Structures are given as structure tokens and as C-alpha cells.
Amino acid sequence: MRTHFADSLDDLAAGLADMCALTVTAIADATTALLDADLPTAERVLDANTDLDKAAADWEHQAFSLLALQAPVAHDLRFTVGGLHIAASLQRMGGLATHVAKIARLRHPTPAVPPETQPVIVDIGKTAVTRATETQVVLRHLDHERAQELVAADTAMDELHRRLFTVTQAPQWPHGVQAAVDVTLLGRFYERFCDHTVDIGRRIIFLETGQLPARPETLL
């Protein structure tokens, strides 16, 4: 019975990592759609989000079944309950990637990102992919030390977001209010995406220590 329970926990951990892999693809593809005005890629991001929602629903069902049938305690209970929070964060990450893709689709065939902001958006997209990829590794191995590094790395996206804001608020901004609003929203979506990787890191630290680190800021 205990072996079956341990196998079930391993399956749950692998399921979280697999869901995170979907968010890596989603945010990478959404960034490509945004920068290249690539409508098919934007549509692919929107369609793929259904797979992430289904995977999260399946994960929650499996977790609740485990709670009901096995009555886990201590570390195992922390993982199961914390995993529900992690699955929710992964769903929100997928949702944020779709928000990026929707802006790309809305402005197609015109690029949604003006030339002045493209270099910052490129860096923002790369940072989001890196953070999500690292989160996948943390989930795959339930790595407490790497989770701490994930939480501590939050400042990189914050700095990029400030750079983006500076560009859109410059007196010489020539693209009008709508473009400024689009870029501001995009910056916010990417920032929130990375905020959720921080929250996942906090949950993995909680799994190991039983103490949940302070949240840097309120998440969506």
C-alpha cells in the first residue's frame, strides 16, 4: 500500500512538471507570435491552453482522490495540498500566455510591438522562458535549493518591466495611446507570469521546510 502511495506522489510530481512544460511552450510561442505578427502561432497558443486546463483538472482529481483514500500526513500532505496551489499557478501562467497571444491576434497583421519596444520585449520573453524552464526543473526534481534560487531571481523581470515603462512614457513616444496601452499590458502579463514561478518556488520550499517564505507581492 505504501509503495502504491509513493508511486502516486511521484506521478503527481511528474504531472506538475509536465504542466509546466506546457507553459514554457506557451510563453515561447506567444512571444514569437507577438514579435513576428504570426497569427497561426497565436492561434496555436490559444488552442493549447485547453490541454493545460484539462491536465490541471486531471491533476486535481488525482490529488483529491489521494487525500480521500490515503489520508497523507506531514510531508506528503504538504506536497498534495501545495500541489493544488502549484497547479492553479500553472493554469494562470497558461492563461497569461494566452493574453499575450490574444494581443498578437488582435493587432494582426500589424505587429503589436512597436520597434522602440521590441528589444525589451525580446529580453522579457527570453526571461519568461528561462524562468518557466527552471521552474519545470524544480518541479521535476522537487529541488529545494533551486527553488530558493527561483524565488531570489525575481528582480530580473522587474527591471525589464521598468525599462519597458520608461520607453512607453517617453515624451517622444510616437505610436499613440493604444500602442502604449498594449505594451503596458504585455509587460504586466509577462511580469505576472514570472511572479507565479516565484510562488511555485515558495511552495517547493514549504514542502521541504514546512514554512512558507514571505510572498514578494500579491499574485493574480
mmCIF file with all atom_site columns, N, CA and C in Angstrom, residues 46-113:
data_model
loop_
_atom_site.group_PDB
_atom_site.id
_atom_site.type_symbol
_atom_site.label_atom_id
_atom_site.label_alt_id
_atom_site.label_comp_id
_atom_site.label_asym_id
_atom_site.label_entity_id
_atom_site.label_seq_id
_atom_site.pdbx_PDB_ins_code
_atom_site.Cartn_x
_atom_site.Cartn_y
_atom_site.Cartn_z
_atom_site.occupancy
_atom_site.B_iso_or_equiv
_atom_site.pdbx_formal_charge
_atom_site.auth_seq_id
_atom_site.auth_comp_id
_atom_site.auth_asym_id
_atom_site.auth_atom_id
_atom_site.pdbx_PDB_model_num
ATOM 1   N N  . LEU A 1 46  ? -3.563 29.667 -28.136 1.00 0.00 ? 46  LEU A N  1
ATOM 2   C CA . LEU A 1 46  ? -4.917 29.687 -27.595 1.00 0.00 ? 46  LEU A CA 1
ATOM 3   C C  . LEU A 1 46  ? -5.513 28.291 -27.556 1.00 0.00 ? 46  LEU A C  1
ATOM 4   N N  . ASP A 1 47  ? -5.277 27.513 -28.610 1.00 0.00 ? 47  ASP A N  1
ATOM 5   C CA . ASP A 1 47  ? -5.810 26.148 -28.640 1.00 0.00 ? 47  ASP A CA 1
ATOM 6   C C  . ASP A 1 47  ? -5.148 25.263 -27.586 1.00 0.00 ? 47  ASP A C  1
ATOM 7   N N  . ALA A 1 48  ? -3.834 25.435 -27.397 1.00 0.00 ? 48  ALA A N  1
ATOM 8   C CA . ALA A 1 48  ? -3.094 24.571 -26.468 1.00 0.00 ? 48  ALA A CA 1
ATOM 9   C C  . ALA A 1 48  ? -3.478 24.809 -25.025 1.00 0.00 ? 48  ALA A C  1
ATOM 10  N N  . ASN A 1 49  ? -4.029 25.979 -24.720 1.00 0.00 ? 49  ASN A N  1
ATOM 11  C CA . ASN A 1 49  ? -4.387 26.252 -23.331 1.00 0.00 ? 49  ASN A CA 1
ATOM 12  C C  . ASN A 1 49  ? -5.450 25.296 -22.827 1.00 0.00 ? 49  ASN A C  1
ATOM 13  N N  . THR A 1 50  ? -6.266 24.763 -23.725 1.00 0.00 ? 50  THR A N  1
ATOM 14  C CA . THR A 1 50  ? -7.259 23.762 -23.341 1.00 0.00 ? 50  THR A CA 1
ATOM 15  C C  . THR A 1 50  ? -6.580 22.524 -22.769 1.00 0.00 ? 50  THR A C  1
ATOM 16  N N  . ASP A 1 51  ? -5.444 22.132 -23.366 1.00 0.00 ? 51  ASP A N  1
ATOM 17  C CA . ASP A 1 51  ? -4.707 20.965 -22.863 1.00 0.00 ? 51  ASP A CA 1
ATOM 18  C C  . ASP A 1 51  ? -4.208 21.199 -21.441 1.00 0.00 ? 51  ASP A C  1
ATOM 19  N N  . LEU A 1 52  ? -3.738 22.414 -21.169 1.00 0.00 ? 52  LEU A N  1
ATOM 20  C CA . LEU A 1 52  ? -3.252 22.731 -19.828 1.00 0.00 ? 52  LEU A CA 1
ATOM 21  C C  . LEU A 1 52  ? -4.398 22.712 -18.823 1.00 0.00 ? 52  LEU A C  1
ATOM 22  N N  . ASP A 1 53  ? -5.531 23.264 -19.189 1.00 0.00 ? 53  ASP A N  1
ATOM 23  C CA . ASP A 1 53  ? -6.688 23.252 -18.287 1.00 0.00 ? 53  ASP A CA 1
ATOM 24  C C  . ASP A 1 53  ? -7.125 21.825 -17.979 1.00 0.00 ? 53  ASP A C  1
ATOM 25  N N  . LYS A 1 54  ? -7.130 20.973 -18.994 1.00 0.00 ? 54  LYS A N  1
ATOM 26  C CA . LYS A 1 54  ? -7.523 19.578 -18.780 1.00 0.00 ? 54  LYS A CA 1
ATOM 27  C C  . LYS A 1 54  ? -6.508 18.865 -17.889 1.00 0.00 ? 54  LYS A C  1
ATOM 28  N N  . ALA A 1 55  ? -5.227 19.111 -18.131 1.00 0.00 ? 55  ALA A N  1
ATOM 29  C CA . ALA A 1 55  ? -4.197 18.476 -17.304 1.00 0.00 ? 55  ALA A CA 1
ATOM 30  C C  . ALA A 1 55  ? -4.318 18.905 -15.852 1.00 0.00 ? 55  ALA A C  1
ATOM 31  N N  . ALA A 1 56  ? -4.610 20.193 -15.623 1.00 0.00 ? 56  ALA A N  1
ATOM 32  C CA . ALA A 1 56  ? -4.778 20.685 -14.252 1.00 0.00 ? 56  ALA A CA 1
ATOM 33  C C  . ALA A 1 56  ? -5.993 20.060 -13.587 1.00 0.00 ? 56  ALA A C  1
ATOM 34  N N  . ALA A 1 57  ? -7.090 19.934 -14.328 1.00 0.00 ? 57  ALA A N  1
ATOM 35  C CA . ALA A 1 57  ? -8.299 19.312 -13.767 1.00 0.00 ? 57  ALA A CA 1
ATOM 36  C C  . ALA A 1 57  ? -8.031 17.854 -13.417 1.00 0.00 ? 57  ALA A C  1
ATOM 37  N N  . ASP A 1 58  ? -7.322 17.138 -14.293 1.00 0.00 ? 58  ASP A N  1
ATOM 38  C CA . ASP A 1 58  ? -6.983 15.737 -14.019 1.00 0.00 ? 58  ASP A CA 1
ATOM 39  C C  . ASP A 1 58  ? -6.076 15.627 -12.795 1.00 0.00 ? 58  ASP A C  1
ATOM 40  N N  . TRP A 1 59  ? -5.123 16.556 -12.679 1.00 0.00 ? 59  TRP A N  1
ATOM 41  C CA . TRP A 1 59  ? -4.203 16.534 -11.541 1.00 0.00 ? 59  TRP A CA 1
ATOM 42  C C  . TRP A 1 59  ? -4.980 16.748 -10.246 1.00 0.00 ? 59  TRP A C  1
ATOM 43  N N  . GLU A 1 60  ? -5.875 17.716 -10.234 1.00 0.00 ? 60  GLU A N  1
ATOM 44  C CA . GLU A 1 60  ? -6.660 17.995 -9.033  1.00 0.00 ? 60  GLU A CA 1
ATOM 45  C C  . GLU A 1 60  ? -7.510 16.785 -8.645  1.00 0.00 ? 60  GLU A C  1
ATOM 46  N N  . HIS A 1 61  ? -8.100 16.130 -9.639  1.00 0.00 ? 61  HIS A N  1
ATOM 47  C CA . HIS A 1 61  ? -8.910 14.939 -9.347  1.00 0.00 ? 61  HIS A CA 1
ATOM 48  C C  . HIS A 1 61  ? -8.061 13.847 -8.709  1.00 0.00 ? 61  HIS A C  1
ATOM 49  N N  . GLN A 1 62  ? -6.869 13.633 -9.251  1.00 0.00 ? 62  GLN A N  1
ATOM 50  C CA . GLN A 1 62  ? -5.970 12.621 -8.698  1.00 0.00 ? 62  GLN A CA 1
ATOM 51  C C  . GLN A 1 62  ? -5.533 12.996 -7.283  1.00 0.00 ? 62  GLN A C  1
ATOM 52  N N  . ALA A 1 63  ? -5.252 14.273 -7.063  1.00 0.00 ? 63  ALA A N  1
ATOM 53  C CA . ALA A 1 63  ? -4.810 14.717 -5.739  1.00 0.00 ? 63  ALA A CA 1
ATOM 54  C C  . ALA A 1 63  ? -5.921 14.558 -4.707  1.00 0.00 ? 63  ALA A C  1
ATOM 55  N N  . PHE A 1 64  ? -7.137 14.940 -5.062  1.00 0.00 ? 64  PHE A N  1
ATOM 56  C CA . PHE A 1 64  ? -8.244 14.809 -4.121  1.00 0.00 ? 64  PHE A CA 1
ATOM 57  C C  . PHE A 1 64  ? -8.542 13.343 -3.824  1.00 0.00 ? 64  PHE A C  1
ATOM 58  N N  . SER A 1 65  ? -8.398 12.494 -4.831  1.00 0.00 ? 65  SER A N  1
ATOM 59  C CA . SER A 1 65  ? -8.595 11.066 -4.601  1.00 0.00 ? 65  SER A CA 1
ATOM 60  C C  . SER A 1 65  ? -7.568 10.529 -3.619  1.00 0.00 ? 65  SER A C  1
ATOM 61  N N  . LEU A 1 66  ? -6.331 11.001 -3.763  1.00 0.00 ? 66  LEU A N  1
ATOM 62  C CA . LEU A 1 66  ? -5.267 10.564 -2.864  1.00 0.00 ? 66  LEU A CA 1
ATOM 63  C C  . LEU A 1 66  ? -5.544 11.041 -1.438  1.00 0.00 ? 66  LEU A C  1
ATOM 64  N N  . LEU A 1 67  ? -5.993 12.258 -1.299  1.00 0.00 ? 67  LEU A N  1
ATOM 65  C CA . LEU A 1 67  ? -6.321 12.779 0.029   1.00 0.00 ? 67  LEU A CA 1
ATOM 66  C C  . LEU A 1 67  ? -7.441 11.972 0.674   1.00 0.00 ? 67  LEU A C  1
ATOM 67  N N  . ALA A 1 68  ? -8.435 11.603 -0.121  1.00 0.00 ? 68  ALA A N  1
ATOM 68  C CA . ALA A 1 68  ? -9.589 10.889 0.426   1.00 0.00 ? 68  ALA A CA 1
ATOM 69  C C  . ALA A 1 68  ? -9.270 9.442  0.776   1.00 0.00 ? 68  ALA A C  1
ATOM 70  N N  . LEU A 1 69  ? -8.447 8.796  -0.020  1.00 0.00 ? 69  LEU A N  1
ATOM 71  C CA . LEU A 1 69  ? -8.232 7.366  0.138   1.00 0.00 ? 69  LEU A CA 1
ATOM 72  C C  . LEU A 1 69  ? -7.026 7.020  0.999   1.00 0.00 ? 69  LEU A C  1
ATOM 73  N N  . GLN A 1 70  ? -6.018 7.902  1.023   1.00 0.00 ? 70  GLN A N  1
ATOM 74  C CA . GLN A 1 70  ? -4.760 7.573  1.689   1.00 0.00 ? 70  GLN A CA 1
ATOM 75  C C  . GLN A 1 70  ? -4.516 8.349  2.979   1.00 0.00 ? 70  GLN A C  1
ATOM 76  N N  . ALA A 1 71  ? -5.208 9.478  3.156   1.00 0.00 ? 71  ALA A N  1
ATOM 77  C CA . ALA A 1 71  ? -5.029 10.317 4.348   1.00 0.00 ? 71  ALA A CA 1
ATOM 78  C C  . ALA A 1 71  ? -3.550 10.601 4.631   1.00 0.00 ? 71  ALA A C  1
ATOM 79  N N  . PRO A 1 72  ? -2.853 11.241 3.703   1.00 0.00 ? 72  PRO A N  1
ATOM 80  C CA . PRO A 1 72  ? -1.419 11.503 3.906   1.00 0.00 ? 72  PRO A CA 1
ATOM 81  C C  . PRO A 1 72  ? -1.197 12.483 5.052   1.00 0.00 ? 72  PRO A C  1
ATOM 82  N N  . VAL A 1 73  ? -0.027 12.403 5.665   1.00 0.00 ? 73  VAL A N  1
ATOM 83  C CA . VAL A 1 73  ? 0.308  13.297 6.770   1.00 0.00 ? 73  VAL A CA 1
ATOM 84  C C  . VAL A 1 73  ? 1.664  13.940 6.492   1.00 0.00 ? 73  VAL A C  1
ATOM 85  N N  . ALA A 1 74  ? 1.964  15.012 7.258   1.00 0.00 ? 74  ALA A N  1
ATOM 86  C CA . ALA A 1 74  ? 3.271  15.678 7.254   1.00 0.00 ? 74  ALA A CA 1
ATOM 87  C C  . ALA A 1 74  ? 3.707  16.038 5.840   1.00 0.00 ? 74  ALA A C  1
ATOM 88  N N  . HIS A 1 75  ? 4.893  15.569 5.438   1.00 0.00 ? 75  HIS A N  1
ATOM 89  C CA . HIS A 1 75  ? 5.486  15.938 4.158   1.00 0.00 ? 75  HIS A CA 1
ATOM 90  C C  . HIS A 1 75  ? 4.553  15.626 2.993   1.00 0.00 ? 75  HIS A C  1
ATOM 91  N N  . ASP A 1 76  ? 3.941  14.441 3.002   1.00 0.00 ? 76  ASP A N  1
ATOM 92  C CA . ASP A 1 76  ? 3.086  14.038 1.894   1.00 0.00 ? 76  ASP A CA 1
ATOM 93  C C  . ASP A 1 76  ? 1.837  14.901 1.812   1.00 0.00 ? 76  ASP A C  1
ATOM 94  N N  . LEU A 1 77  ? 1.303  15.285 2.959   1.00 0.00 ? 77  LEU A N  1
ATOM 95  C CA . LEU A 1 77  ? 0.132  16.158 2.965   1.00 0.00 ? 77  LEU A CA 1
ATOM 96  C C  . LEU A 1 77  ? 0.516  17.546 2.461   1.00 0.00 ? 77  LEU A C  1
ATOM 97  N N  . ARG A 1 78  ? 1.682  18.037 2.870   1.00 0.00 ? 78  ARG A N  1
ATOM 98  C CA . ARG A 1 78  ? 2.132  19.339 2.387   1.00 0.00 ? 78  ARG A CA 1
ATOM 99  C C  . ARG A 1 78  ? 2.282  19.327 0.871   1.00 0.00 ? 78  ARG A C  1
ATOM 100 N N  . PHE A 1 79  ? 2.829  18.243 0.340   1.00 0.00 ? 79  PHE A N  1
ATOM 101 C CA . PHE A 1 79  ? 3.004  18.169 -1.100  1.00 0.00 ? 79  PHE A CA 1
ATOM 102 C C  . PHE A 1 79  ? 1.654  18.160 -1.818  1.00 0.00 ? 79  PHE A C  1
ATOM 103 N N  . THR A 1 80  ? 0.725  17.379 -1.332  1.00 0.00 ? 80  THR A N  1
ATOM 104 C CA . THR A 1 80  ? -0.560 17.260 -2.016  1.00 0.00 ? 80  THR A CA 1
ATOM 105 C C  . THR A 1 80  ? -1.320 18.574 -1.993  1.00 0.00 ? 80  THR A C  1
ATOM 106 N N  . VAL A 1 81  ? -1.374 19.215 -0.830  1.00 0.00 ? 81  VAL A N  1
ATOM 107 C CA . VAL A 1 81  ? -2.083 20.489 -0.720  1.00 0.00 ? 81  VAL A CA 1
ATOM 108 C C  . VAL A 1 81  ? -1.326 21.586 -1.467  1.00 0.00 ? 81  VAL A C  1
ATOM 109 N N  . GLY A 1 82  ? -0.006 21.624 -1.293  1.00 0.00 ? 82  GLY A N  1
ATOM 110 C CA . GLY A 1 82  ? 0.786  22.614 -2.008  1.00 0.00 ? 82  GLY A CA 1
ATOM 111 C C  . GLY A 1 82  ? 0.697  22.426 -3.511  1.00 0.00 ? 82  GLY A C  1
ATOM 112 N N  . GLY A 1 83  ? 0.591  21.184 -3.941  1.00 0.00 ? 83  GLY A N  1
ATOM 113 C CA . GLY A 1 83  ? 0.475  20.911 -5.364  1.00 0.00 ? 83  GLY A CA 1
ATOM 114 C C  . GLY A 1 83  ? -0.778 21.497 -5.974  1.00 0.00 ? 83  GLY A C  1
ATOM 115 N N  . LEU A 1 84  ? -1.853 21.561 -5.193  1.00 0.00 ? 84  LEU A N  1
ATOM 116 C CA . LEU A 1 84  ? -3.085 22.189 -5.688  1.00 0.00 ? 84  LEU A CA 1
ATOM 117 C C  . LEU A 1 84  ? -2.847 23.665 -5.982  1.00 0.00 ? 84  LEU A C  1
ATOM 118 N N  . HIS A 1 85  ? -2.087 24.328 -5.115  1.00 0.00 ? 85  HIS A N  1
ATOM 119 C CA . HIS A 1 85  ? -1.732 25.735 -5.366  1.00 0.00 ? 85  HIS A CA 1
ATOM 120 C C  . HIS A 1 85  ? -0.830 25.852 -6.602  1.00 0.00 ? 85  HIS A C  1
ATOM 121 N N  . ILE A 1 86  ? 0.103  24.917 -6.734  1.00 0.00 ? 86  ILE A N  1
ATOM 122 C CA . ILE A 1 86  ? 1.015  24.955 -7.870  1.00 0.00 ? 86  ILE A CA 1
ATOM 123 C C  . ILE A 1 86  ? 0.250  24.747 -9.177  1.00 0.00 ? 86  ILE A C  1
ATOM 124 N N  . ALA A 1 87  ? -0.662 23.793 -9.193  1.00 0.00 ? 87  ALA A N  1
ATOM 125 C CA . ALA A 1 87  ? -1.454 23.550 -10.401 1.00 0.00 ? 87  ALA A CA 1
ATOM 126 C C  . ALA A 1 87  ? -2.238 24.792 -10.790 1.00 0.00 ? 87  ALA A C  1
ATOM 127 N N  . ALA A 1 88  ? -2.773 25.488 -9.785  1.00 0.00 ? 88  ALA A N  1
ATOM 128 C CA . ALA A 1 88  ? -3.513 26.727 -10.067 1.00 0.00 ? 88  ALA A CA 1
ATOM 129 C C  . ALA A 1 88  ? -2.586 27.791 -10.651 1.00 0.00 ? 88  ALA A C  1
ATOM 130 N N  . SER A 1 89  ? -1.369 27.903 -10.116 1.00 0.00 ? 89  SER A N  1
ATOM 131 C CA . SER A 1 89  ? -0.409 28.867 -10.656 1.00 0.00 ? 89  SER A CA 1
ATOM 132 C C  . SER A 1 89  ? -0.051 28.534 -12.095 1.00 0.00 ? 89  SER A C  1
ATOM 133 N N  . LEU A 1 90  ? 0.130  27.251 -12.395 1.00 0.00 ? 90  LEU A N  1
ATOM 134 C CA . LEU A 1 90  ? 0.460  26.844 -13.757 1.00 0.00 ? 90  LEU A CA 1
ATOM 135 C C  . LEU A 1 90  ? -0.678 27.175 -14.719 1.00 0.00 ? 90  LEU A C  1
ATOM 136 N N  . GLN A 1 91  ? -1.919 26.971 -14.265 1.00 0.00 ? 91  GLN A N  1
ATOM 137 C CA . GLN A 1 91  ? -3.048 27.357 -15.099 1.00 0.00 ? 91  GLN A CA 1
ATOM 138 C C  . GLN A 1 91  ? -3.041 28.853 -15.390 1.00 0.00 ? 91  GLN A C  1
ATOM 139 N N  . ARG A 1 92  ? -2.748 29.644 -14.374 1.00 0.00 ? 92  ARG A N  1
ATOM 140 C CA . ARG A 1 92  ? -2.718 31.092 -14.568 1.00 0.00 ? 92  ARG A CA 1
ATOM 141 C C  . ARG A 1 92  ? -1.577 31.493 -15.507 1.00 0.00 ? 92  ARG A C  1
ATOM 142 N N  . MET A 1 93  ? -0.449 30.798 -15.420 1.00 0.00 ? 93  MET A N  1
ATOM 143 C CA . MET A 1 93  ? 0.649  31.070 -16.347 1.00 0.00 ? 93  MET A CA 1
ATOM 144 C C  . MET A 1 93  ? 0.215  30.801 -17.785 1.00 0.00 ? 93  MET A C  1
ATOM 145 N N  . GLY A 1 94  ? -0.488 29.699 -17.984 1.00 0.00 ? 94  GLY A N  1
ATOM 146 C CA . GLY A 1 94  ? -1.009 29.417 -19.315 1.00 0.00 ? 94  GLY A CA 1
ATOM 147 C C  . GLY A 1 94  ? -1.986 30.483 -19.767 1.00 0.00 ? 94  GLY A C  1
ATOM 148 N N  . GLY A 1 95  ? -2.835 30.946 -18.837 1.00 0.00 ? 95  GLY A N  1
ATOM 149 C CA . GLY A 1 95  ? -3.781 31.999 -19.166 1.00 0.00 ? 95  GLY A CA 1
ATOM 150 C C  . GLY A 1 95  ? -3.087 33.294 -19.535 1.00 0.00 ? 95  GLY A C  1
ATOM 151 N N  . LEU A 1 96  ? -2.008 33.625 -18.861 1.00 0.00 ? 96  LEU A N  1
ATOM 152 C CA . LEU A 1 96  ? -1.259 34.841 -19.167 1.00 0.00 ? 96  LEU A CA 1
ATOM 153 C C  . LEU A 1 96  ? -0.588 34.746 -20.538 1.00 0.00 ? 96  LEU A C  1
ATOM 154 N N  . ALA A 1 97  ? -0.099 33.559 -20.884 1.00 0.00 ? 97  ALA A N  1
ATOM 155 C CA . ALA A 1 97  ? 0.455  33.374 -22.231 1.00 0.00 ? 97  ALA A CA 1
ATOM 156 C C  . ALA A 1 97  ? -0.621 33.581 -23.292 1.00 0.00 ? 97  ALA A C  1
ATOM 157 N N  . THR A 1 98  ? -1.842 33.133 -23.012 1.00 0.00 ? 98  THR A N  1
ATOM 158 C CA . THR A 1 98  ? -2.915 33.351 -23.988 1.00 0.00 ? 98  THR A CA 1
ATOM 159 C C  . THR A 1 98  ? -3.259 34.833 -24.105 1.00 0.00 ? 98  THR A C  1
ATOM 160 N N  . HIS A 1 99  ? -3.137 35.585 -23.014 1.00 0.00 ? 99  HIS A N  1
ATOM 161 C CA . HIS A 1 99  ? -3.380 37.028 -23.094 1.00 0.00 ? 99  HIS A CA 1
ATOM 162 C C  . HIS A 1 99  ? -2.383 37.684 -24.060 1.00 0.00 ? 99  HIS A C  1
ATOM 163 N N  . VAL A 1 100 ? -1.122 37.253 -23.982 1.00 0.00 ? 100 VAL A N  1
ATOM 164 C CA . VAL A 1 100 ? -0.113 37.770 -24.907 1.00 0.00 ? 100 VAL A CA 1
ATOM 165 C C  . VAL A 1 100 ? -0.493 37.413 -26.344 1.00 0.00 ? 100 VAL A C  1
ATOM 166 N N  . ALA A 1 101 ? -0.879 36.150 -26.550 1.00 0.00 ? 101 ALA A N  1
ATOM 167 C CA . ALA A 1 101 ? -1.248 35.699 -27.893 1.00 0.00 ? 101 ALA A CA 1
ATOM 168 C C  . ALA A 1 101 ? -2.481 36.440 -28.415 1.00 0.00 ? 101 ALA A C  1
ATOM 169 N N  . LYS A 1 102 ? -3.415 36.754 -27.529 1.00 0.00 ? 102 LYS A N  1
ATOM 170 C CA . LYS A 1 102 ? -4.618 37.475 -27.957 1.00 0.00 ? 102 LYS A CA 1
ATOM 171 C C  . LYS A 1 102 ? -4.294 38.881 -28.455 1.00 0.00 ? 102 LYS A C  1
ATOM 172 N N  . ILE A 1 103 ? -3.337 39.540 -27.817 1.00 0.00 ? 103 ILE A N  1
ATOM 173 C CA . ILE A 1 103 ? -2.939 40.866 -28.304 1.00 0.00 ? 103 ILE A CA 1
ATOM 174 C C  . ILE A 1 103 ? -2.277 40.751 -29.672 1.00 0.00 ? 103 ILE A C  1
ATOM 175 N N  . ALA A 1 104 ? -1.452 39.716 -29.850 1.00 0.00 ? 104 ALA A N  1
ATOM 176 C CA . ALA A 1 104 ? -0.833 39.500 -31.162 1.00 0.00 ? 104 ALA A CA 1
ATOM 177 C C  . ALA A 1 104 ? -1.911 39.266 -32.223 1.00 0.00 ? 104 ALA A C  1
ATOM 178 N N  . ARG A 1 105 ? -2.925 38.480 -31.879 1.00 0.00 ? 105 ARG A N  1
ATOM 179 C CA . ARG A 1 105 ? -4.006 38.193 -32.827 1.00 0.00 ? 105 ARG A CA 1
ATOM 180 C C  . ARG A 1 105 ? -4.847 39.434 -33.097 1.00 0.00 ? 105 ARG A C  1
ATOM 181 N N  . LEU A 1 106 ? -5.115 40.202 -32.055 1.00 0.00 ? 106 LEU A N  1
ATOM 182 C CA . LEU A 1 106 ? -5.958 41.384 -32.196 1.00 0.00 ? 106 LEU A CA 1
ATOM 183 C C  . LEU A 1 106 ? -5.349 42.405 -33.145 1.00 0.00 ? 106 LEU A C  1
ATOM 184 N N  . ARG A 1 107 ? -4.025 42.586 -33.088 1.00 0.00 ? 107 ARG A N  1
ATOM 185 C CA . ARG A 1 107 ? -3.365 43.611 -33.902 1.00 0.00 ? 107 ARG A CA 1
ATOM 186 C C  . ARG A 1 107 ? -2.903 43.088 -35.268 1.00 0.00 ? 107 ARG A C  1
ATOM 187 N N  . HIS A 1 108 ? -3.003 41.798 -35.496 1.00 0.00 ? 108 HIS A N  1
ATOM 188 C CA . HIS A 1 108 ? -2.595 41.221 -36.776 1.00 0.00 ? 108 HIS A CA 1
ATOM 189 C C  . HIS A 1 108 ? -3.400 41.850 -37.923 1.00 0.00 ? 108 HIS A C  1
ATOM 190 N N  . PRO A 1 109 ? -2.759 42.171 -39.063 1.00 0.00 ? 109 PRO A N  1
ATOM 191 C CA . PRO A 1 109 ? -1.380 41.826 -39.462 1.00 0.00 ? 109 PRO A CA 1
ATOM 192 C C  . PRO A 1 109 ? -0.325 42.837 -39.013 1.00 0.00 ? 109 PRO A C  1
ATOM 193 N N  . THR A 1 110 ? -0.754 43.892 -38.295 1.00 0.00 ? 110 THR A N  1
ATOM 194 C CA . THR A 1 110 ? 0.220  44.863 -37.795 1.00 0.00 ? 110 THR A CA 1
ATOM 195 C C  . THR A 1 110 ? 0.905  44.299 -36.552 1.00 0.00 ? 110 THR A C  1
ATOM 196 N N  . PRO A 1 111 ? 2.223  44.391 -36.444 1.00 0.00 ? 111 PRO A N  1
ATOM 197 C CA . PRO A 1 111 ? 2.893  43.945 -35.216 1.00 0.00 ? 111 PRO A CA 1
ATOM 198 C C  . PRO A 1 111 ? 2.386  44.734 -34.010 1.00 0.00 ? 111 PRO A C  1
ATOM 199 N N  . ALA A 1 112 ? 2.100  44.036 -32.928 1.00 0.00 ? 112 ALA A N  1
ATOM 200 C CA . ALA A 1 112 ? 1.582  44.697 -31.728 1.00 0.00 ? 112 ALA A CA 1
ATOM 201 C C  . ALA A 1 112 ? 2.670  45.432 -30.961 1.00 0.00 ? 112 ALA A C  1
ATOM 202 N N  . VAL A 1 113 ? 3.929  45.114 -31.279 1.00 0.00 ? 113 VAL A N  1
ATOM 203 C CA . VAL A 1 113 ? 5.053  45.691 -30.538 1.00 0.00 ? 113 VAL A CA 1
ATOM 204 C C  . VAL A 1 113 ? 5.779  46.692 -31.439 1.00 0.00 ? 113 VAL A C  1
#
